[in-house]
Coordinates of C-alpha atoms in Angstrom, one line a residue:
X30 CA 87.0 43.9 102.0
X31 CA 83.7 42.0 102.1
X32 CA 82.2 44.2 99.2
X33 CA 86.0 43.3 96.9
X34 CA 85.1 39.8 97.1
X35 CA 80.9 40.3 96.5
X36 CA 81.5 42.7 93.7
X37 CA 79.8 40.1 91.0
X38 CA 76.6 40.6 92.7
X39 CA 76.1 44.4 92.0
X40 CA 78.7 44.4 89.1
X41 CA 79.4 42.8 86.1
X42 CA 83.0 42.0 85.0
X43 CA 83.2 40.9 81.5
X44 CA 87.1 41.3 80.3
X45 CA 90.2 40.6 82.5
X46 CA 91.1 44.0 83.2
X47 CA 89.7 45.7 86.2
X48 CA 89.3 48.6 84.7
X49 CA 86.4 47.1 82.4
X50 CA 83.3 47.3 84.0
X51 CA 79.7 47.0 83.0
X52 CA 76.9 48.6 85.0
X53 CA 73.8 47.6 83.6
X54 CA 72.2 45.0 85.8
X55 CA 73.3 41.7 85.0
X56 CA 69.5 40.4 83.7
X57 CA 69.2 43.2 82.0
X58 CA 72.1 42.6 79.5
X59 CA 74.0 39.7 80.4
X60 CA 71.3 37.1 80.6
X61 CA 70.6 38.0 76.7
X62 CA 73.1 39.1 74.4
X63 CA 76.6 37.9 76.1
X64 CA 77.5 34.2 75.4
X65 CA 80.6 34.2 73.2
X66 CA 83.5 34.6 76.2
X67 CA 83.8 32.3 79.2
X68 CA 83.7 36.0 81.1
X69 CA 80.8 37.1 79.4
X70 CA 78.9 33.5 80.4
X71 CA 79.8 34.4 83.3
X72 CA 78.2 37.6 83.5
X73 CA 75.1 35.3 82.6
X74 CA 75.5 33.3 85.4
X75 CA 75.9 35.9 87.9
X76 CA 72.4 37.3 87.2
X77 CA 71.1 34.1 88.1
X78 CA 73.1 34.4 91.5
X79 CA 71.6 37.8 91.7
X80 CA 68.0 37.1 91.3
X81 CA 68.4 35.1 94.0
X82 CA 69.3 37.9 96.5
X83 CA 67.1 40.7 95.3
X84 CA 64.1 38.2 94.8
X85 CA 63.2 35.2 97.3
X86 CA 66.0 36.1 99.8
X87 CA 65.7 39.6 99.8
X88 CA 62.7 39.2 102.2
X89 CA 59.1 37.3 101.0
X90 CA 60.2 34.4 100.5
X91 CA 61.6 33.7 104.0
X92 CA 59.2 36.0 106.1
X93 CA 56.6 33.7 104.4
X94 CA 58.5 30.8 105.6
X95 CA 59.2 32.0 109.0
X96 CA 55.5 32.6 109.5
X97 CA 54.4 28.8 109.1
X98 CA 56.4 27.4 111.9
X99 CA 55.9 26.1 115.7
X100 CA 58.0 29.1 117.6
X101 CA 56.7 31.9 115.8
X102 CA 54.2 33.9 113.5
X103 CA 54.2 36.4 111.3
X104 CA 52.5 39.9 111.7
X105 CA 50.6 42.6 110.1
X106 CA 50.2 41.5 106.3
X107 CA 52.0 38.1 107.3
X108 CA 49.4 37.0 110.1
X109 CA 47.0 35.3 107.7
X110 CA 49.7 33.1 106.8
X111 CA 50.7 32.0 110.2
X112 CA 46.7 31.2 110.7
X113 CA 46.9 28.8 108.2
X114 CA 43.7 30.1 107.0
X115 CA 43.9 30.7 103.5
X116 CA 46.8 33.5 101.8
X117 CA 45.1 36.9 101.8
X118 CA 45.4 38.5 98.6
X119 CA 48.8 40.3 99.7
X120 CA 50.6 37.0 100.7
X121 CA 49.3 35.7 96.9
X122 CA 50.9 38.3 95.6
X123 CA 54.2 37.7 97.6
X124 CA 54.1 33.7 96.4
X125 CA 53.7 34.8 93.0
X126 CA 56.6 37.4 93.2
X127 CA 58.4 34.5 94.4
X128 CA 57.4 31.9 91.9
X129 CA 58.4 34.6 89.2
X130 CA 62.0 35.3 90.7
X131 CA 62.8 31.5 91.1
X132 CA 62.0 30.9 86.8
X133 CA 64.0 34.8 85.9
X134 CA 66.7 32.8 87.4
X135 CA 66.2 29.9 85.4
X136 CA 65.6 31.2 83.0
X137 CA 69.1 33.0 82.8
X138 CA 70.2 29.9 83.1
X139 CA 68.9 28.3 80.6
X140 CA 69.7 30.2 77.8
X141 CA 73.2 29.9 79.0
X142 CA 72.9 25.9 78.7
X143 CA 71.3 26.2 75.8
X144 CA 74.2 29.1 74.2
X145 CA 77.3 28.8 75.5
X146 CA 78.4 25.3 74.1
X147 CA 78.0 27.7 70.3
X148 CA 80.9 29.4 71.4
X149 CA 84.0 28.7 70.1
X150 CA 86.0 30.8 72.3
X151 CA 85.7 29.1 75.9
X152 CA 87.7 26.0 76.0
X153 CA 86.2 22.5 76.6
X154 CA 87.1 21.9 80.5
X155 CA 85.8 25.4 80.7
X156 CA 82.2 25.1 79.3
X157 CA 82.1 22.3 81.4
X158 CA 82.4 23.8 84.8
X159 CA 80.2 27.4 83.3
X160 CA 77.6 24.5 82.2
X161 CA 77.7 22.7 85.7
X162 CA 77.3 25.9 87.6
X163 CA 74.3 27.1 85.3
X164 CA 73.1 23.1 85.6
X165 CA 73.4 23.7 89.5
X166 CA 71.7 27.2 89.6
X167 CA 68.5 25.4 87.5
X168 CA 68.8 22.5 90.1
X169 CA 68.1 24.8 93.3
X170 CA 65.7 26.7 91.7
X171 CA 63.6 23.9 90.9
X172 CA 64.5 22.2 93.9
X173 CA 62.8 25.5 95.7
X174 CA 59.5 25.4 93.3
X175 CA 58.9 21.7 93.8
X176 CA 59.2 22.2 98.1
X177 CA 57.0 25.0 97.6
X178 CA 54.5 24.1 94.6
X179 CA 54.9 20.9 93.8
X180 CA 54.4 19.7 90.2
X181 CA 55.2 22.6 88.3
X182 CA 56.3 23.6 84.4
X183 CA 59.6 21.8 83.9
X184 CA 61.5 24.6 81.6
X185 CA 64.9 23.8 80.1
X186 CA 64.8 25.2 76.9
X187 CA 64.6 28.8 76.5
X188 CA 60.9 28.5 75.6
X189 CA 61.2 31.7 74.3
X190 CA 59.0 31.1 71.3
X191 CA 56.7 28.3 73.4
X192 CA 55.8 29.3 76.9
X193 CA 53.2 26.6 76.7
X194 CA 54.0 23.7 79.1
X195 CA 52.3 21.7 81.5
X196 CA 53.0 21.1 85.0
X197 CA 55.4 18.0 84.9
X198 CA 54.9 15.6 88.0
X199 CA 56.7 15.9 91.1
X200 CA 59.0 12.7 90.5
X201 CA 59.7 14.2 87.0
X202 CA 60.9 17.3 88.4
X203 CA 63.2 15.7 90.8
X204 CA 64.7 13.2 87.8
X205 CA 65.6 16.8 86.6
X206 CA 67.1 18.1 89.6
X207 CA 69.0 14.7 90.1
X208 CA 70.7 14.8 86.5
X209 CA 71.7 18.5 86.9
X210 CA 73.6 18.1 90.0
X211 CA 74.7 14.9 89.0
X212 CA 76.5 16.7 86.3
X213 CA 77.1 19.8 88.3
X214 CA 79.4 17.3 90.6
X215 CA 81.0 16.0 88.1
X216 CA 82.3 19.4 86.8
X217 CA 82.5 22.2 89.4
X218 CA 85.9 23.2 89.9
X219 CA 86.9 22.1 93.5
X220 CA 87.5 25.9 94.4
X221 CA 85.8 28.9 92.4
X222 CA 87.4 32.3 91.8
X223 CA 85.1 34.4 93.8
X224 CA 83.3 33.6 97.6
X225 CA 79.7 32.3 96.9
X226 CA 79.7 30.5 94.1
X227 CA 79.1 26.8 93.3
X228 CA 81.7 24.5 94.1
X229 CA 81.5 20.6 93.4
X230 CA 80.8 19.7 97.4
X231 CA 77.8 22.6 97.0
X232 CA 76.6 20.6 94.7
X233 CA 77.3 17.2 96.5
X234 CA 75.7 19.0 99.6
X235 CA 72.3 19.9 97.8
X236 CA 72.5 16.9 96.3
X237 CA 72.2 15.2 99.9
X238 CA 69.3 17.7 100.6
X239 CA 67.1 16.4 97.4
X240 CA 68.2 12.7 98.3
X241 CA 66.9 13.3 102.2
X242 CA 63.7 14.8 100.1
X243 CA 63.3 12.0 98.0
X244 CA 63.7 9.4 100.5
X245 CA 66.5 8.5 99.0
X246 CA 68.7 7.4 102.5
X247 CA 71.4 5.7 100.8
X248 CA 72.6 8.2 98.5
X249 CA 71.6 11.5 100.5
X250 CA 74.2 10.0 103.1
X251 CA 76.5 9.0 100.7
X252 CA 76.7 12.0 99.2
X253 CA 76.8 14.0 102.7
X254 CA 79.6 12.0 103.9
X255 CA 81.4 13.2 100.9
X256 CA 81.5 16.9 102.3
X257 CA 82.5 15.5 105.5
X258 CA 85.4 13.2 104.5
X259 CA 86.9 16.3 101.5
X260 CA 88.0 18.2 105.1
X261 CA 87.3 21.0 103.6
X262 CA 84.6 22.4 106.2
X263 CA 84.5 22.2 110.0
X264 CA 82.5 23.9 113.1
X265 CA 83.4 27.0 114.1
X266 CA 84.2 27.3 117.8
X267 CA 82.0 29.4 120.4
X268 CA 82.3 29.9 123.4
X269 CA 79.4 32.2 124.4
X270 CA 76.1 33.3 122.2
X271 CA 78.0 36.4 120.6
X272 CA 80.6 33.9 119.2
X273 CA 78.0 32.7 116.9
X274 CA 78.3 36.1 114.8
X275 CA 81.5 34.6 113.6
X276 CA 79.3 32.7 111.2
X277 CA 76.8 35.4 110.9
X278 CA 78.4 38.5 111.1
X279 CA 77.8 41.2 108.9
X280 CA 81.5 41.7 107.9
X281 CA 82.4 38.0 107.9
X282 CA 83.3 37.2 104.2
X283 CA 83.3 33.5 105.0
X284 CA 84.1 30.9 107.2
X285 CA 85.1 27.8 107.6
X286 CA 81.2 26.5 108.3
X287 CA 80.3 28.0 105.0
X288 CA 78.9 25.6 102.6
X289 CA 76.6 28.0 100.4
X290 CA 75.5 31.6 101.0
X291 CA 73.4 34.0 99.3
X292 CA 75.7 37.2 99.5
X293 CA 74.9 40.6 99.9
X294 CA 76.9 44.1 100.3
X295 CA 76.4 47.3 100.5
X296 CA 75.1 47.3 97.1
X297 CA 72.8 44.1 97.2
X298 CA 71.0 44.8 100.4
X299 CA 69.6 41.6 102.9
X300 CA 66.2 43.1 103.6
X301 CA 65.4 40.6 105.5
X302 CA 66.8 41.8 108.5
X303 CA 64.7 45.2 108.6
X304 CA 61.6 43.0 108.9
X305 CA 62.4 41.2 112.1
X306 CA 63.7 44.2 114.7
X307 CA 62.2 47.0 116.6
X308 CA 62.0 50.6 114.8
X309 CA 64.7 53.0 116.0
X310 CA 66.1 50.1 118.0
X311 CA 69.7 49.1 118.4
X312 CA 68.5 46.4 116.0
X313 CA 66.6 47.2 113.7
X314 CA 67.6 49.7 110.6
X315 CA 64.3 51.4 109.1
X316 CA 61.0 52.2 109.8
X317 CA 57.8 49.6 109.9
X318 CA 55.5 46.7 111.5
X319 CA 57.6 43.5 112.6
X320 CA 57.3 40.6 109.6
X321 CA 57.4 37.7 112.4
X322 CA 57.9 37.5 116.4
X323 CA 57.2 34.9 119.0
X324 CA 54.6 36.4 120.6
X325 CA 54.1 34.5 124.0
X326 CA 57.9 32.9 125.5
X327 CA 56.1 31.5 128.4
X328 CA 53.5 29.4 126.7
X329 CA 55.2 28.1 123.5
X330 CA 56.6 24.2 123.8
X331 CA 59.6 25.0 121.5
X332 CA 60.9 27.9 123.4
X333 CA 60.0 26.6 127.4
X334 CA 61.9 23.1 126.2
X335 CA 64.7 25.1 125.0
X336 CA 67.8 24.7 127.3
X337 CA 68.8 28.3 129.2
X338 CA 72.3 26.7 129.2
X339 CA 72.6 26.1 125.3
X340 CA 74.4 29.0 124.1
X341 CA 72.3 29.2 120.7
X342 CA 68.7 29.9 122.9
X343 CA 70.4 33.3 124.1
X344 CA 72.0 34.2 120.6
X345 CA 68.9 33.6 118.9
X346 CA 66.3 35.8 121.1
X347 CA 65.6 38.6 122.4
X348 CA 63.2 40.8 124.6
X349 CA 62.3 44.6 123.3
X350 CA 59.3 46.3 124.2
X351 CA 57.4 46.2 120.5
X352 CA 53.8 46.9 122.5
X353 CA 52.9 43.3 122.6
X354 CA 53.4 42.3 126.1
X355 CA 56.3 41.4 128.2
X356 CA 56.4 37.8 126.8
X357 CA 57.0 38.4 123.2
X358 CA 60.5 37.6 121.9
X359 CA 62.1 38.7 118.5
X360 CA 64.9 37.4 116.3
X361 CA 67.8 38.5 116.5
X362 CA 70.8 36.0 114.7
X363 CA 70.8 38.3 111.6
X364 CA 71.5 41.9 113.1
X365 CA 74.0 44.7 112.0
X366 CA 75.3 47.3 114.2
X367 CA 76.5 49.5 111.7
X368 CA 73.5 49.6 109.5
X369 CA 74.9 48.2 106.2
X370 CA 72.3 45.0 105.8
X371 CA 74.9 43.3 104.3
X372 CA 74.7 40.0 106.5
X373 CA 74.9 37.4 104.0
X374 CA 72.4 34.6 104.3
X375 CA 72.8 31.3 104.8
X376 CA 71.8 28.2 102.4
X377 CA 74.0 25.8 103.5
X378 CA 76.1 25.3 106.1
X379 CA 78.2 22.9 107.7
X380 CA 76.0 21.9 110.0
X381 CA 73.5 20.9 107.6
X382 CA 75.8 18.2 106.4
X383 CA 76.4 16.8 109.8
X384 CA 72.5 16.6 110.7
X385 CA 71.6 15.1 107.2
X386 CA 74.6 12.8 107.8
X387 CA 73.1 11.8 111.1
X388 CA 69.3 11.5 109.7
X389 CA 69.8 9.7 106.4
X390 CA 72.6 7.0 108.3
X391 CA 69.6 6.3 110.8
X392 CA 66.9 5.8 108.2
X393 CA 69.1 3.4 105.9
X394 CA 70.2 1.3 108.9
X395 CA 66.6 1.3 110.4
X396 CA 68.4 2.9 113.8
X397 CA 71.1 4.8 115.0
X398 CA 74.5 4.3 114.4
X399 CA 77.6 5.6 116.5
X400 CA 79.0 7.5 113.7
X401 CA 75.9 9.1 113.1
X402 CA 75.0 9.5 117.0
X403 CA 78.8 11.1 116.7
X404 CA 77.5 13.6 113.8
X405 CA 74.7 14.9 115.5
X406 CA 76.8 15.1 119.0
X407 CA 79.3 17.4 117.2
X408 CA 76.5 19.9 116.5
X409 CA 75.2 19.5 119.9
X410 CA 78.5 20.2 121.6
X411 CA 79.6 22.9 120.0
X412 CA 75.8 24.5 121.1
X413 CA 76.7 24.7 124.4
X414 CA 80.0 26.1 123.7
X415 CA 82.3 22.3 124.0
X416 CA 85.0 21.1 122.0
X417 CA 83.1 19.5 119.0
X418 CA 85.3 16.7 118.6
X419 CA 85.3 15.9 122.4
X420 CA 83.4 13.8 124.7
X421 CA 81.3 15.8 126.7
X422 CA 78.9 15.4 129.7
X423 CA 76.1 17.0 126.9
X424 CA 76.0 14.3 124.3
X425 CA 73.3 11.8 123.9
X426 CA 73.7 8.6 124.8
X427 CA 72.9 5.9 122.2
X428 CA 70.9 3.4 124.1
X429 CA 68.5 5.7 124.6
X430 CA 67.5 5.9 121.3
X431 CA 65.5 4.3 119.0
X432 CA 65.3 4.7 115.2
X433 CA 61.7 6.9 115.5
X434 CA 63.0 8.6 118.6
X435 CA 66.7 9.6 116.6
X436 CA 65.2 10.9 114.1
X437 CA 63.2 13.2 116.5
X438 CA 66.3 14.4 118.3
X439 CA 67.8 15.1 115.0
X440 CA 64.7 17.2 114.1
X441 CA 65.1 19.1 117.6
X442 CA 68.6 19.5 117.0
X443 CA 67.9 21.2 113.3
X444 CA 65.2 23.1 115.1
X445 CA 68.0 24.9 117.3
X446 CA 70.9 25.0 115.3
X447 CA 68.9 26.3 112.1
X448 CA 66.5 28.5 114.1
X449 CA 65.3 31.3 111.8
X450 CA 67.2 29.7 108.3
X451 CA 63.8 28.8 106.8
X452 CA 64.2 25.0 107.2
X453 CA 61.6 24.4 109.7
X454 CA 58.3 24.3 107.6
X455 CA 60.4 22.1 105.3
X456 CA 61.5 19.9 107.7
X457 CA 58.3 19.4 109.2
X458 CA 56.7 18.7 105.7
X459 CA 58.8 16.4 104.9
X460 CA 58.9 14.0 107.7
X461 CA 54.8 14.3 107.6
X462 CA 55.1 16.0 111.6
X463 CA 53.7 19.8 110.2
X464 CA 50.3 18.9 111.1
X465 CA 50.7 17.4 114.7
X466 CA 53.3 20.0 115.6
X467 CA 51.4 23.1 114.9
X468 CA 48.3 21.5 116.6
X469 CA 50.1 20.5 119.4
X470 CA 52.0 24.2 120.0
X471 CA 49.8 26.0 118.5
X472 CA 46.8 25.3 118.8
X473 CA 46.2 25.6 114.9
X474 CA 44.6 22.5 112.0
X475 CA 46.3 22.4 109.2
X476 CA 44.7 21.8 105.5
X477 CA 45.9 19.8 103.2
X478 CA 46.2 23.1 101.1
X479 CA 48.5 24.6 102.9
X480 CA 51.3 22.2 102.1
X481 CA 51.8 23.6 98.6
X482 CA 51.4 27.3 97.3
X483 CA 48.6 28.4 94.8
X484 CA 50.1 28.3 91.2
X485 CA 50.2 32.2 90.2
X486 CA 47.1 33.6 87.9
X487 CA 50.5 34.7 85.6
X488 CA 51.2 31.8 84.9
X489 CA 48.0 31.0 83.2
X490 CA 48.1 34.0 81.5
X491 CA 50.9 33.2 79.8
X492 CA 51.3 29.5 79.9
X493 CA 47.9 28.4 77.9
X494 CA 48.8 24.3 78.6
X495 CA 47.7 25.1 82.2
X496 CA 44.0 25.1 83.3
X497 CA 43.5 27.5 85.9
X498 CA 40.5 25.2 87.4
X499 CA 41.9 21.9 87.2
X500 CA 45.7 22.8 87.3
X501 CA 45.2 24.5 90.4
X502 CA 46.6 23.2 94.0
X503 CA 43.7 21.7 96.0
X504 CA 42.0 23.9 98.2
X505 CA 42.5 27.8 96.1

């Protein structure tokens, strides 16, 4: 079933009967020759959805991410990145794949902004949403090189003739991202044909992410309390750790939490998973070195402050003899039983509405709030297994907080609910914690440099408005 409704990401349906089917990859074809149907725009599209899974998601870009953080490190060609001591030439190599990936996808996407409205064959509502969910694509990408890079080239042309830009400031960037979701919101269909694909509250819910970014409390609030008040998403109920697979489970399609996934199938494999489990162990499906572990349980803050009685601690971890010592702990929320790596992976979820809710509410009213306090309880309960919409003897109290010491809670509370989703680093950056945190846990300074990747050596190859000494990041 799963793979019927993820077809578009190995497949590429341009005419309305079933039976017509092209095989080529998407890029390959799609991205540069197809622009006169709304089916064949959408073929277009879809390769922009698909670079995402085969390129930053498929592994790199969240191994790298998952190595920079308070619980864990990374291990083998990944440990010089959890050192914070510079990116070995392997891990430079891994950014740059990553930095390529992020413009192939908008690239696709830009030639479908810049072709489709030619068309006279896709009607105007239409082009509109096509438009909004290319608009949206180019948004996220961006939104990823700007977390990641910071001022980088801002292309939305096809620059096929002139690959020559600068990098464009970090504010400019975001005035980018702003318009294009701004437009995406106004005209992504409420529901779309297929699972994964932009709807208008995906973009309303990214559009709370960049606001949060941007310090922007107002309007990332606003715009999360938009998802929540559409009733179109809720918590799904646990009642013990396994329970949580009913978000995360390789055969689950979707679910009510979902917000945004990257999807895979059986064609469009999530190597992620292969880099986090034991060889010829129950979970873990091909041979190789771990890409990231917590290597000592009984000394780390993050894990001996976790609660054994919230139900996510146990989903999350677990103990296998990898040859590191009795203490070390591995992931284990993305596993598959049968082998398939088809666990989709998870951008958004409802959750992250809820705790950006709870976070922006406290920063525009200099404190917490009861609705907000309410929001981040929600999330809480449901942790330890509660009715989410019930009182319960776990929730935080609100006269115990402040507006510093909320935000921390929130923070904690992202910390366990989005354990191993590549949100930690971020959220730590962000909120100008990354260097006291690692110091504090681990033991480990962190340079200025490591806030921001090294821009590629292909990009100055090809882009000639870009100095390699002076446009570099500080520090490489």
């Amino acid at each position: 079933m799963k793979k019927i409704y993820l077809f578009f990401l190995g497949i590429v349906l341009i005419a309305s009967s079933c039976d017509e089917i092209l095989e080529e990859k998407p890029m390959a074809i799609a991205a540069e020759t197809f622009y006169n149907t709304a089916s064949e725009v959408e073929s277009a599209i879809y390769g922009a959805y698909r670079e995402l899974a085969i390129g930053p998601f498929s592994r790199n870009y969240l191994l790298v991410n998952l190595s920079q953080v308070d619980y864990g490190v990374g291990r083998g060609s990944y440990a010089s990145t959890s050192n914070f001591q510079g990116l070995d030439p392997t891990t430079i190599g891994r950014t740059d794949a990553i930095w390529a990936s992020f413009y192939r996808s908008i690239r696709d996407v830009n030639i479908v902004i810049s072709r489709a409205p030619k068309s006279e064959d896709i009607n105007a509502t239409r082009l509109a949403e096509l438009l909004a969910e290319a608009k949206f694509l180019r948004a996220y990408n961006y939104f990823q090189l700007v977390l990641n890079w910071g001022a980088v080239p801002l292309r939305t042309e096809e620059n096929i003739s002139n690959p020559d830009l600068p990098r464009s400031p970090v504010a400019d960037v975001y005035i980018q991202i702003e318009s294009d979701l701004q437009f995406a919101e106004a005209n992504l269909p409420d529901v779309q044909s297929m699972v994964g694909r932009a709807t208008k509250m995906v973009a309303k819910t990214l559009l709370a992410d960049v606001y949060l970014n941007m310090g922007k409390w107002n309007e990332a609030r606003q715009k999360a309390l938009d998802v929540i008040n559409s009733n179109k998403y809720q918590l799904v109920s646990v009642s013990k750790p396994n329970d949580f697979y009913k978000i995360f489970g390789p055969d689950v399609v979707s679910s009510v939490e979902e917000i945004f996934y990257v999807k895979y199938n059986a064609e469009i494999r999530n190597s992620f998973v292969v880099m986090l489990h034991k060889g010829n162990k129950k979970y873990y499906y091909g041979s190789g070195a771990y890409g990231a572990y917590i290597p000592d349980s009984t000394q780390n803050k993050v894990i001996v402050s976790w609660d054994q009685n919230d139900l996510r601690r146990r989903f999350n971890l677990y103990y296998d003899n990898i040859g590191l010592g009795t203490k070390t702990l591995l992931y284990k929320k993305f596993i598959e039983p049968d082998q398939t790596l088809s666990c989709d992976y998870p951008i958004y979820r409802y959750v992250d509405v809820l705790l950006i809710y709870a976070e922006a509410d406290c920063r525009a009213n200099n404190g917490p709030t009861v609705d907000g306090l309410e929001k981040l309880n929600m999330v809480h309960r449901r942790g330890y297994g509660k009715a989410v919409n019930t009182a319960s003897a776990v929730d935080f109290k609100l006269t115990d907080y402040n507006k510093d010491t909320f935000i921390d809670l929130v923070l904690k509370e992202r910390l366990y609910e989005l354990f191993s989703e590549h949100k930690r680093f971020y959220d730590l950056k962000r909120t100008g914690k990354l260097k006291e945190v690692i110091k504090d846990v681990r033991g480990i300074d962190v340079a200025d440099m490591h806030l921001l990747w090294p821009i590629p050596n292909s990009e100055y190859n090809y882009n000639k408005a870009i100095d390699e000494v002076k446009d570099q990041n500080p520090g490489y």
